[in-house]
Structures are given as C-alpha cells and as structure tokens.
Amino acid sequence: WWLRNHLHEAGEWLMAALAQRGAAAAPVRAKLLRQAGWAIMGRQDLADVTVLLEESLALFRALGEPAEIAKTLWRLGYVIQAQGDNERAITLYEEALTLLGSNTDKRKRASILLDLSWLVRGQGDYGRARPLLDESRIIFQGFGDSLSVGWVLFHQGHVARAEGDDAEAARCYDEVLLM
C-alpha cells in the first residue's frame, strides 16, 4: 500500500479492522490505530487523524512499549505540526527522541531529528537546528540513504543562508545537486 500509493485502500481496510471492536488485542489495536491514522491523513480531517493517533499513543503508553510510543509520538507530532501547533509538535518530537535514545532504531531517530530541525529552523533557532541536522546527516550517511542526506543538506543550506553564510549555503546546495 505504501510503496504503490494505495493509501485510500489501506485506510479503508484498517478502518474496517478497527470497527471490529474487541477483536484485536491491545498491541494489535494500537498498531491498527496508528497505521489507520497515517493512511487516512491525506483524505481526512486532521482532527480525526489526531484522535486515532492519540488513542494509539494511550494504548502504547499503557502497554509500556517505548519504541512504539516513540514511533507514535513522531507520527502524532507530524500531524500536530500540519495543524500549525509547532510548540506541541516540538514537544512530541523531543519526547520521541528521549524514548529512542541514541542506540535504538537510528533511522527513525534520524528522521525525527530532521523533522524537529525543520521546526526549530522555522522559528529562527539556527543554533539548535544545526546539531540536529548534523546528527541526522551522519546517521543517514551511515545507511547510505542519499535521498535523506539530500534533504538534510537542503535544510543545512537554508540554515547557512539564514545565518548569512552564503558560501556554506552554496556548498550544501551544490552537494545536493551533485547527488
């Protein structure tokens, strides 16, 4: 569904599964809620998506599963960010990073760092954005993920440009173009 962009179909199946109350154990229901929220995000009111993700988060918190809590916080942060509540999104991303630590699921950590850096950069906090971007880039490079490295470089170029370092901005943008 994700690779072929059949999210509408995915959302329908996941919502149908959720309608079968009592049929799924709490860990399964929590994952269904998170996936359904993510699948319907593009075609539903974001408030509806938020309800699904918050219910998923509550279940994962009750189950005490830090990795799943972190993943759900990250997705909820993205939705909250899309609704314009950047301060709450920052708090959600920060909690997700705290739960993940630096030694588990590095790819997810790098993605959350990138999302958080985008928000703090938008607030003009370039000093905070820089180390987030640096760590994200190092992790993505370790995976050989050139697409994500390109996104990080793009944001690093924006930070450099905003700080008046046109040479560094040009270097970042050039590196993206040469990828």
CSV table of C-alpha atoms in Angstrom, one decimal:
chain,number,residue,atom,x,y,z
A,1,TRP,CA,0.0,0.0,0.0
A,2,TRP,CA,2.7,2.5,1.0
A,3,LEU,CA,5.0,1.8,-2.0
A,4,ARG,CA,2.3,1.8,-4.6
A,5,ASN,CA,0.4,4.8,-3.0
A,6,HIS,CA,-2.8,2.9,-2.4
A,7,LEU,CA,-3.3,4.7,1.0
A,8,HIS,CA,-7.0,5.1,0.3
A,9,GLU,CA,-7.5,1.3,0.1
A,10,ALA,CA,-5.2,0.8,3.1
A,11,GLY,CA,-7.2,3.3,5.1
A,12,GLU,CA,-10.5,1.6,4.3
A,13,TRP,CA,-9.1,-1.9,5.3
A,14,LEU,CA,-7.6,-0.5,8.5
A,15,MET,CA,-10.7,1.4,9.5
A,16,ALA,CA,-12.8,-1.8,8.8
A,17,ALA,CA,-10.5,-3.8,11.1
A,18,LEU,CA,-10.8,-1.1,13.8
A,19,ALA,CA,-14.6,-1.3,13.5
A,20,GLN,CA,-14.3,-4.9,14.8
A,21,ARG,CA,-14.1,-3.7,18.5
A,22,GLY,CA,-12.9,-6.3,20.9
A,23,ALA,CA,-11.5,-8.4,18.1
A,24,ALA,CA,-7.9,-7.2,18.4
A,25,ALA,CA,-5.6,-7.4,21.4
A,26,ALA,CA,-4.4,-4.0,22.7
A,27,PRO,CA,-1.0,-4.2,21.0
A,28,VAL,CA,-2.6,-5.0,17.7
A,29,ARG,CA,-5.3,-2.4,18.1
A,30,ALA,CA,-2.7,0.3,19.0
A,31,LYS,CA,-0.8,-0.5,15.7
A,32,LEU,CA,-4.0,-0.5,13.7
A,33,LEU,CA,-4.9,2.9,15.1
A,34,ARG,CA,-1.5,4.3,14.3
A,35,GLN,CA,-1.5,2.9,10.8
A,36,ALA,CA,-5.1,3.9,10.0
A,37,GLY,CA,-4.3,7.4,11.2
A,38,TRP,CA,-1.3,7.6,8.9
A,39,ALA,CA,-3.1,6.0,5.9
A,40,ILE,CA,-6.1,8.4,6.1
A,41,MET,CA,-4.1,11.5,6.8
A,42,GLY,CA,-4.3,12.8,3.2
A,43,ARG,CA,-8.0,12.5,2.8
A,44,GLN,CA,-9.5,13.1,6.3
A,45,ASP,CA,-9.8,15.9,8.7
A,46,LEU,CA,-6.6,16.1,10.6
A,47,ALA,CA,-8.6,16.2,13.8
A,48,ASP,CA,-9.9,12.7,13.1
A,49,VAL,CA,-6.3,11.5,12.4
A,50,THR,CA,-5.2,13.1,15.7
A,51,VAL,CA,-7.9,11.2,17.6
A,52,LEU,CA,-6.7,7.9,16.1
A,53,LEU,CA,-3.1,8.6,16.9
A,54,GLU,CA,-3.8,9.8,20.4
A,55,GLU,CA,-5.8,6.6,21.1
A,56,SER,CA,-2.9,4.6,19.8
A,57,LEU,CA,-0.4,6.5,21.9
A,58,ALA,CA,-2.6,6.0,25.1
A,59,LEU,CA,-2.6,2.2,24.4
A,60,PHE,CA,1.1,2.0,23.8
A,61,ARG,CA,1.8,4.0,27.0
A,62,ALA,CA,-0.5,1.6,28.9
A,63,LEU,CA,1.5,-1.3,27.4
A,64,GLY,CA,4.8,0.3,28.3
A,65,GLU,CA,6.4,-0.1,24.9
A,66,PRO,CA,8.9,2.7,24.5
A,67,ALA,CA,9.8,2.1,20.8
A,68,GLU,CA,6.1,2.0,19.8
A,69,ILE,CA,5.4,5.1,21.9
A,70,ALA,CA,8.3,6.9,20.2
A,71,LYS,CA,7.0,6.0,16.7
A,72,THR,CA,3.5,7.1,17.6
A,73,LEU,CA,4.7,10.4,19.1
A,74,TRP,CA,6.7,11.0,15.9
A,75,ARG,CA,3.6,10.5,13.7
A,76,LEU,CA,1.4,12.5,16.0
A,77,GLY,CA,4.0,15.3,16.0
A,78,TYR,CA,3.8,15.4,12.2
A,79,VAL,CA,0.0,15.7,12.3
A,80,ILE,CA,0.1,18.3,15.0
A,81,GLN,CA,2.7,20.2,13.0
A,82,ALA,CA,0.4,20.0,9.9
A,83,GLN,CA,-2.3,21.6,12.1
A,84,GLY,CA,0.1,24.5,12.9
A,85,ASP,CA,0.8,23.7,16.6
A,86,ASN,CA,4.5,23.8,16.3
A,87,GLU,CA,5.2,24.0,20.0
A,88,ARG,CA,3.3,20.9,20.7
A,89,ALA,CA,4.9,19.1,17.8
A,90,ILE,CA,8.4,20.0,19.1
A,91,THR,CA,7.4,18.6,22.5
A,92,LEU,CA,6.2,15.4,20.9
A,93,TYR,CA,9.4,15.0,18.7
A,94,GLU,CA,11.6,15.7,21.8
A,95,GLU,CA,9.8,13.0,23.8
A,96,ALA,CA,10.1,10.6,21.0
A,97,LEU,CA,13.9,11.2,20.8
A,98,THR,CA,14.3,10.8,24.5
A,99,LEU,CA,12.5,7.4,24.4
A,100,LEU,CA,14.5,6.2,21.4
A,101,GLY,CA,17.9,7.2,22.9
A,102,SER,CA,20.9,7.2,20.6
A,103,ASN,CA,21.4,3.4,20.3
A,104,THR,CA,18.0,2.2,19.0
A,105,ASP,CA,16.4,2.5,15.6
A,106,LYS,CA,18.8,5.0,14.3
A,107,ARG,CA,16.9,5.5,11.0
A,108,LYS,CA,13.8,6.6,12.9
A,109,ARG,CA,16.0,8.8,15.1
A,110,ALA,CA,17.5,10.5,12.1
A,111,SER,CA,14.0,11.1,10.6
A,112,ILE,CA,12.7,12.6,13.9
A,113,LEU,CA,15.9,14.8,14.2
A,114,LEU,CA,15.2,16.1,10.6
A,115,ASP,CA,11.6,16.9,11.4
A,116,LEU,CA,12.5,18.6,14.6
A,117,SER,CA,15.2,20.6,12.9
A,118,TRP,CA,12.8,21.8,10.3
A,119,LEU,CA,10.5,23.2,13.1
A,120,VAL,CA,13.2,24.9,15.1
A,121,ARG,CA,14.8,26.3,11.9
A,122,GLY,CA,11.4,27.8,11.1
A,123,GLN,CA,11.4,29.5,14.5
A,124,GLY,CA,14.8,31.0,13.7
A,125,ASP,CA,16.6,28.9,16.2
A,126,TYR,CA,19.5,28.0,13.8
A,127,GLY,CA,21.9,27.2,16.7
A,128,ARG,CA,19.6,24.4,17.8
A,129,ALA,CA,18.8,23.3,14.2
A,130,ARG,CA,22.5,22.8,13.2
A,131,PRO,CA,23.4,19.9,15.6
A,132,LEU,CA,20.1,18.2,14.9
A,133,LEU,CA,20.8,18.3,11.2
A,134,ASP,CA,24.4,17.2,11.7
A,135,GLU,CA,23.4,14.2,13.7
A,136,SER,CA,20.6,13.3,11.2
A,137,ARG,CA,23.0,13.6,8.3
A,138,ILE,CA,25.6,11.3,9.9
A,139,ILE,CA,23.1,8.7,10.6
A,140,PHE,CA,21.6,8.8,7.1
A,141,GLN,CA,25.0,8.7,5.6
A,142,GLY,CA,25.7,5.6,7.7
A,143,PHE,CA,22.8,3.9,6.0
A,144,GLY,CA,23.8,5.1,2.5
A,145,ASP,CA,20.5,6.9,2.3
A,146,SER,CA,21.3,9.6,-0.3
A,147,LEU,CA,17.7,10.8,-0.6
A,148,SER,CA,17.5,11.7,3.1
A,149,VAL,CA,21.1,13.1,3.1
A,150,GLY,CA,19.9,15.4,0.3
A,151,TRP,CA,17.0,16.6,2.4
A,152,VAL,CA,19.4,17.3,5.3
A,153,LEU,CA,21.8,19.1,3.1
A,154,PHE,CA,18.9,21.2,1.7
A,155,HIS,CA,18.0,22.2,5.3
A,156,GLN,CA,21.6,22.8,6.2
A,157,GLY,CA,21.8,25.2,3.2
A,158,HIS,CA,18.8,27.1,4.5
A,159,VAL,CA,20.3,27.4,7.9
A,160,ALA,CA,23.6,28.7,6.5
A,161,ARG,CA,21.8,31.1,4.2
A,162,ALA,CA,19.7,32.4,7.1
A,163,GLU,CA,22.8,33.0,9.1
A,164,GLY,CA,24.4,34.9,6.2
A,165,ASP,CA,27.0,32.2,5.3
A,166,ASP,CA,26.3,32.2,1.6
A,167,ALA,CA,29.4,30.2,0.8
A,168,GLU,CA,28.3,27.3,3.1
A,169,ALA,CA,24.8,27.5,1.7
A,170,ALA,CA,26.1,27.3,-1.8
A,171,ARG,CA,28.3,24.3,-0.8
A,172,CYS,CA,25.3,22.5,0.7
A,173,TYR,CA,23.0,23.2,-2.3
A,174,ASP,CA,25.7,22.2,-4.8
A,175,GLU,CA,26.3,18.9,-2.9
A,176,VAL,CA,22.5,18.2,-3.2
A,177,LEU,CA,22.6,18.9,-6.9
A,178,LEU,CA,25.6,16.7,-7.5
A,179,MET,CA,24.0,13.7,-5.7
